[in-house]
PDB file of C-alpha atoms in Angstrom:
ATOM      1  CA  MET L   1     -12.987  -3.661   3.641  1.00  0.00           C
ATOM      2  CA  PRO L   2     -10.504  -6.357   2.329  1.00  0.00           C
ATOM      3  CA  LEU L   3      -7.054  -5.814   2.767  1.00  0.00           C
ATOM      4  CA  VAL L   4      -5.790  -3.652  -0.288  1.00  0.00           C
ATOM      5  CA  ILE L   5      -2.345  -3.282  -1.828  1.00  0.00           C
ATOM      6  CA  GLY L   6      -0.439  -0.743   0.068  1.00  0.00           C
ATOM      7  CA  GLU L   7      -1.590  -2.098   3.422  1.00  0.00           C
ATOM      8  CA  SER L   8       0.279  -4.127   6.079  1.00  0.00           C
ATOM      9  CA  LEU L   9       0.082  -7.807   7.054  1.00  0.00           C
ATOM     10  CA  PRO L  10      -2.957  -8.232   9.450  1.00  0.00           C
ATOM     11  CA  PRO L  11      -2.110  -9.153  13.012  1.00  0.00           C
ATOM     12  CA  VAL L  12      -3.664 -12.688  12.689  1.00  0.00           C
ATOM     13  CA  SER L  13      -2.245 -15.749  14.047  1.00  0.00           C
ATOM     14  CA  LEU L  14      -3.435 -19.294  12.803  1.00  0.00           C
ATOM     15  CA  PRO L  15      -2.276 -22.760  13.986  1.00  0.00           C
ATOM     16  CA  ALA L  16      -0.166 -24.694  11.058  1.00  0.00           C
ATOM     17  CA  THR L  17       1.596 -27.883  10.106  1.00  0.00           C
ATOM     18  CA  GLY L  18       4.397 -28.891  12.373  1.00  0.00           C
ATOM     19  CA  ASP L  19       2.349 -28.011  15.494  1.00  0.00           C
ATOM     20  CA  LYS L  20       3.015 -24.173  15.054  1.00  0.00           C
ATOM     21  CA  THR L  21       1.008 -20.964  15.464  1.00  0.00           C
ATOM     22  CA  ILE L  22       2.177 -18.341  12.742  1.00  0.00           C
ATOM     23  CA  HIS L  23       1.519 -14.888  13.678  1.00  0.00           C
ATOM     24  CA  LEU L  24       1.925 -12.964  10.285  1.00  0.00           C
ATOM     25  CA  PRO L  25       3.681  -9.606  11.540  1.00  0.00           C
ATOM     26  CA  ASP L  26       6.537 -12.143  12.527  1.00  0.00           C
ATOM     27  CA  CYS L  27       6.745 -12.818   8.596  1.00  0.00           C
ATOM     28  CA  ARG L  28       8.600  -9.446   8.131  1.00  0.00           C
ATOM     29  CA  GLY L  29      12.219  -9.284   7.293  1.00  0.00           C
ATOM     30  CA  GLN L  30      11.432 -12.147   4.311  1.00  0.00           C
ATOM     31  CA  VAL L  31       9.228 -11.955   1.444  1.00  0.00           C
ATOM     32  CA  LEU L  32       5.779 -13.759   2.173  1.00  0.00           C
ATOM     33  CA  VAL L  33       3.629 -15.583  -0.425  1.00  0.00           C
ATOM     34  CA  LEU L  34      -0.052 -16.304   0.929  1.00  0.00           C
ATOM     35  CA  TYR L  35      -1.671 -18.675  -1.370  1.00  0.00           C
ATOM     36  CA  PHE L  36      -5.526 -19.672  -0.683  1.00  0.00           C
ATOM     37  CA  TYR L  37      -6.935 -22.562  -2.058  1.00  0.00           C
ATOM     38  CA  PRO L  38     -10.428 -24.102  -1.634  1.00  0.00           C
ATOM     39  CA  ARG L  39      -9.911 -27.672  -0.082  1.00  0.00           C
ATOM     40  CA  ASP L  40      -6.914 -30.002   0.879  1.00  0.00           C
ATOM     41  CA  ASP L  41      -6.147 -33.418  -1.887  1.00  0.00           C
ATOM     42  CA  THR L  42      -8.789 -31.715  -4.620  1.00  0.00           C
ATOM     43  CA  PRO L  43      -7.050 -31.862  -8.096  1.00  0.00           C
ATOM     44  CA  GLY L  44      -6.723 -28.126  -8.563  1.00  0.00           C
ATOM     45  CA  CYS L  45      -5.677 -27.624  -5.222  1.00  0.00           C
ATOM     46  CA  THR L  46      -3.044 -30.598  -5.399  1.00  0.00           C
ATOM     47  CA  GLN L  47      -1.663 -29.533  -8.582  1.00  0.00           C
ATOM     48  CA  GLU L  48      -0.876 -25.807  -7.165  1.00  0.00           C
ATOM     49  CA  GLY L  49       0.630 -27.107  -4.261  1.00  0.00           C
ATOM     50  CA  GLN L  50       2.775 -29.191  -6.206  1.00  0.00           C
ATOM     51  CA  ASP L  51       3.517 -26.495  -8.294  1.00  0.00           C
ATOM     52  CA  PHE L  52       4.652 -24.174  -5.602  1.00  0.00           C
ATOM     53  CA  ARG L  53       6.921 -27.637  -4.017  1.00  0.00           C
ATOM     54  CA  ASP L  54       8.294 -28.084  -7.528  1.00  0.00           C
ATOM     55  CA  HIS L  55       9.388 -24.415  -7.657  1.00  0.00           C
ATOM     56  CA  PHE L  56      10.423 -23.959  -3.872  1.00  0.00           C
ATOM     57  CA  ALA L  57      14.134 -23.585  -4.240  1.00  0.00           C
ATOM     58  CA  ALA L  58      13.164 -20.836  -6.912  1.00  0.00           C
ATOM     59  CA  PHE L  59      11.602 -18.917  -4.174  1.00  0.00           C
ATOM     60  CA  GLN L  60      13.876 -19.611  -1.167  1.00  0.00           C
ATOM     61  CA  ALA L  61      16.786 -17.989  -3.733  1.00  0.00           C
ATOM     62  CA  LYS L  62      14.503 -14.925  -3.547  1.00  0.00           C
ATOM     63  CA  ASN L  63      13.867 -15.278   0.387  1.00  0.00           C
ATOM     64  CA  ALA L  64      10.451 -15.651  -0.158  1.00  0.00           C
ATOM     65  CA  LEU L  65       8.310 -17.585   2.644  1.00  0.00           C
ATOM     66  CA  ILE L  66       5.283 -19.957   0.851  1.00  0.00           C
ATOM     67  CA  LEU L  67       2.296 -20.167   3.450  1.00  0.00           C
ATOM     68  CA  GLY L  68      -0.812 -22.190   2.060  1.00  0.00           C
ATOM     69  CA  VAL L  69      -4.183 -21.428   3.629  1.00  0.00           C
ATOM     70  CA  SER L  70      -7.437 -22.973   3.732  1.00  0.00           C
ATOM     71  CA  ARG L  71     -10.311 -23.731   5.944  1.00  0.00           C
ATOM     72  CA  ASP L  72      -9.185 -27.292   6.551  1.00  0.00           C
ATOM     73  CA  SER L  73      -8.040 -28.597   9.923  1.00  0.00           C
ATOM     74  CA  VAL L  74      -4.552 -28.849  10.664  1.00  0.00           C
ATOM     75  CA  LYS L  75      -4.743 -32.563  10.877  1.00  0.00           C
ATOM     76  CA  LYS L  76      -6.093 -32.817   7.383  1.00  0.00           C
ATOM     77  CA  HIS L  77      -3.385 -30.429   6.651  1.00  0.00           C
ATOM     78  CA  GLU L  78      -0.824 -32.664   7.822  1.00  0.00           C
ATOM     79  CA  LYS L  79      -1.921 -35.771   5.897  1.00  0.00           C
ATOM     80  CA  PHE L  80      -2.059 -33.453   2.832  1.00  0.00           C
ATOM     81  CA  LYS L  81       1.394 -31.751   3.765  1.00  0.00           C
ATOM     82  CA  SER L  82       2.811 -35.127   4.135  1.00  0.00           C
ATOM     83  CA  LYS L  83       1.185 -37.030   0.846  1.00  0.00           C
ATOM     84  CA  TYR L  84       2.445 -34.461  -1.368  1.00  0.00           C
ATOM     85  CA  GLU L  85       5.909 -33.623   0.360  1.00  0.00           C
ATOM     86  CA  PHE L  86       5.198 -30.221   0.843  1.00  0.00           C
ATOM     87  CA  PRO L  87       8.114 -28.227   2.187  1.00  0.00           C
ATOM     88  CA  PHE L  88       6.226 -25.376   3.431  1.00  0.00           C
ATOM     89  CA  ASP L  89       3.409 -24.774   6.099  1.00  0.00           C
ATOM     90  CA  LEU L  90      -0.472 -24.902   5.552  1.00  0.00           C
ATOM     91  CA  LEU L  91      -2.496 -22.744   7.777  1.00  0.00           C
ATOM     92  CA  ALA L  92      -5.918 -23.559   9.082  1.00  0.00           C
ATOM     93  CA  ASP L  93      -8.366 -20.787   9.034  1.00  0.00           C
ATOM     94  CA  GLU L  94     -11.213 -23.073  10.202  1.00  0.00           C
ATOM     95  CA  GLU L  95     -13.082 -19.808  11.610  1.00  0.00           C
ATOM     96  CA  GLU L  96     -12.480 -17.855   8.232  1.00  0.00           C
ATOM     97  CA  THR L  97     -10.416 -15.303  10.033  1.00  0.00           C
ATOM     98  CA  LEU L  98      -7.654 -14.380   7.649  1.00  0.00           C
ATOM     99  CA  CYS L  99     -10.095 -15.228   4.950  1.00  0.00           C
ATOM    100  CA  ASN L 100     -11.984 -12.613   5.732  1.00  0.00           C
ATOM    101  CA  VAL L 101      -9.508 -10.100   5.986  1.00  0.00           C
ATOM    102  CA  PHE L 102      -8.784 -10.753   2.246  1.00  0.00           C
ATOM    103  CA  ASP L 103     -12.595 -11.424   1.458  1.00  0.00           C
ATOM    104  CA  ILE L 104     -12.336 -14.430  -0.136  1.00  0.00           C
ATOM    105  CA  VAL L 105     -15.015 -16.602   0.834  1.00  0.00           C
ATOM    106  CA  LYS L 106     -17.575 -16.474  -2.159  1.00  0.00           C
ATOM    107  CA  PRO L 107     -20.768 -17.857  -2.957  1.00  0.00           C
ATOM    108  CA  LYS L 108     -19.838 -20.526  -5.679  1.00  0.00           C
ATOM    109  CA  ASN L 109     -22.006 -23.337  -7.525  1.00  0.00           C
ATOM    110  CA  MET L 110     -21.526 -27.057  -6.600  1.00  0.00           C
ATOM    111  CA  TYR L 111     -23.536 -29.598  -8.413  1.00  0.00           C
ATOM    112  CA  GLY L 112     -26.330 -26.917  -8.916  1.00  0.00           C
ATOM    113  CA  LYS L 113     -26.202 -25.716  -4.878  1.00  0.00           C
ATOM    114  CA  GLN L 114     -25.009 -22.678  -3.647  1.00  0.00           C
ATOM    115  CA  VAL L 115     -21.974 -22.978  -1.389  1.00  0.00           C
ATOM    116  CA  ARG L 116     -19.501 -20.768   0.302  1.00  0.00           C
ATOM    117  CA  GLY L 117     -15.927 -21.353  -0.588  1.00  0.00           C
ATOM    118  CA  ILE L 118     -12.556 -20.115  -1.078  1.00  0.00           C
ATOM    119  CA  GLU L 119     -11.880 -18.012  -4.278  1.00  0.00           C
ATOM    120  CA  ARG L 120      -8.288 -19.281  -4.841  1.00  0.00           C
ATOM    121  CA  SER L 121      -6.109 -16.075  -4.531  1.00  0.00           C
ATOM    122  CA  THR L 122      -2.569 -15.579  -3.904  1.00  0.00           C
ATOM    123  CA  PHE L 123      -0.820 -12.494  -1.943  1.00  0.00           C
ATOM    124  CA  ILE L 124       2.759 -11.288  -2.099  1.00  0.00           C
ATOM    125  CA  PHE L 125       4.091  -9.053   0.834  1.00  0.00           C
ATOM    126  CA  ASP L 126       7.385  -7.342   0.872  1.00  0.00           C
ATOM    127  CA  LYS L 127       9.915  -7.672   3.780  1.00  0.00           C
ATOM    128  CA  GLU L 128       8.266  -4.836   5.669  1.00  0.00           C
ATOM    129  CA  GLY L 129       5.049  -6.649   5.555  1.00  0.00           C
ATOM    130  CA  ILE L 130       3.397  -4.195   2.809  1.00  0.00           C
ATOM    131  CA  LEU L 131       0.637  -6.082   0.667  1.00  0.00           C
ATOM    132  CA  ARG L 132       2.429  -5.564  -3.015  1.00  0.00           C
ATOM    133  CA  TYR L 133       0.757  -7.919  -5.524  1.00  0.00           C
ATOM    134  CA  GLU L 134      -2.436 -10.020  -5.620  1.00  0.00           C
ATOM    135  CA  TRP L 135      -4.238 -12.265  -7.850  1.00  0.00           C
ATOM    136  CA  ARG L 136      -7.629 -13.684  -7.012  1.00  0.00           C
ATOM    137  CA  LYS L 137      -9.698 -16.054  -9.352  1.00  0.00           C
ATOM    138  CA  VAL L 138      -6.487 -17.883  -9.725  1.00  0.00           C
ATOM    139  CA  LYS L 139      -6.290 -20.593 -12.605  1.00  0.00           C
ATOM    140  CA  VAL L 140      -3.624 -23.035 -11.544  1.00  0.00           C
ATOM    141  CA  PRO L 141      -1.831 -23.484 -14.723  1.00  0.00           C
ATOM    142  CA  ASP L 142       1.232 -21.080 -14.774  1.00  0.00           C
ATOM    143  CA  HIS L 143       0.450 -19.481 -11.906  1.00  0.00           C
ATOM    144  CA  VAL L 144       3.478 -20.239  -9.954  1.00  0.00           C
ATOM    145  CA  GLN L 145       5.478 -18.818 -12.567  1.00  0.00           C
ATOM    146  CA  THR L 146       3.543 -15.767 -12.521  1.00  0.00           C
ATOM    147  CA  VAL L 147       4.354 -15.243  -8.799  1.00  0.00           C
ATOM    148  CA  LEU L 148       7.892 -15.680  -9.655  1.00  0.00           C
ATOM    149  CA  ALA L 149       8.145 -12.957 -12.267  1.00  0.00           C
ATOM    150  CA  ALA L 150       6.526 -10.773  -9.742  1.00  0.00           C
ATOM    151  CA  LEU L 151       9.311 -11.401  -6.939  1.00  0.00           C
ATOM    152  CA  ASP L 152      11.760 -10.511  -9.565  1.00  0.00           C
ATOM    153  CA  LYS L 153      10.119  -7.082  -9.690  1.00  0.00           C
ATOM    154  CA  LEU L 154      10.075  -6.863  -5.979  1.00  0.00           C
ATOM    155  CA  ALA L 155      14.046  -7.210  -6.002  1.00  0.00           C
TER     156      ALA L 155
END
């Protein structure tokens, strides 16, 4: 069963950029915006990361921590983060541990082939670590504004 609205942050730790390991329950005390994306350095994923980067000050003003998650390695994340100057960390979920908690790895068609990939999704946890908002099958345009509007409702 995937995590649903009203449930707590899962007790998952993942390697992240900046030579860190992030234990999700340690994020309590601030709002957490957890966004999942398919792959580093692809057009949609780059645009989404840039949108979060370009609105980073607005998220900070709302005491919100942004974390991006994909199945790419920390090494790939470091290059992606550096190339686009993302001011937030990216988590490497190579074993799909966190992806499975949210049930976001789905069958997709790529060039006529069936593949498994991350369904672009965003989740907001409140300061107590409770899931309050979720967006699945995210379309990148205007998504960050939608997330910011939801943060206003949390305040």
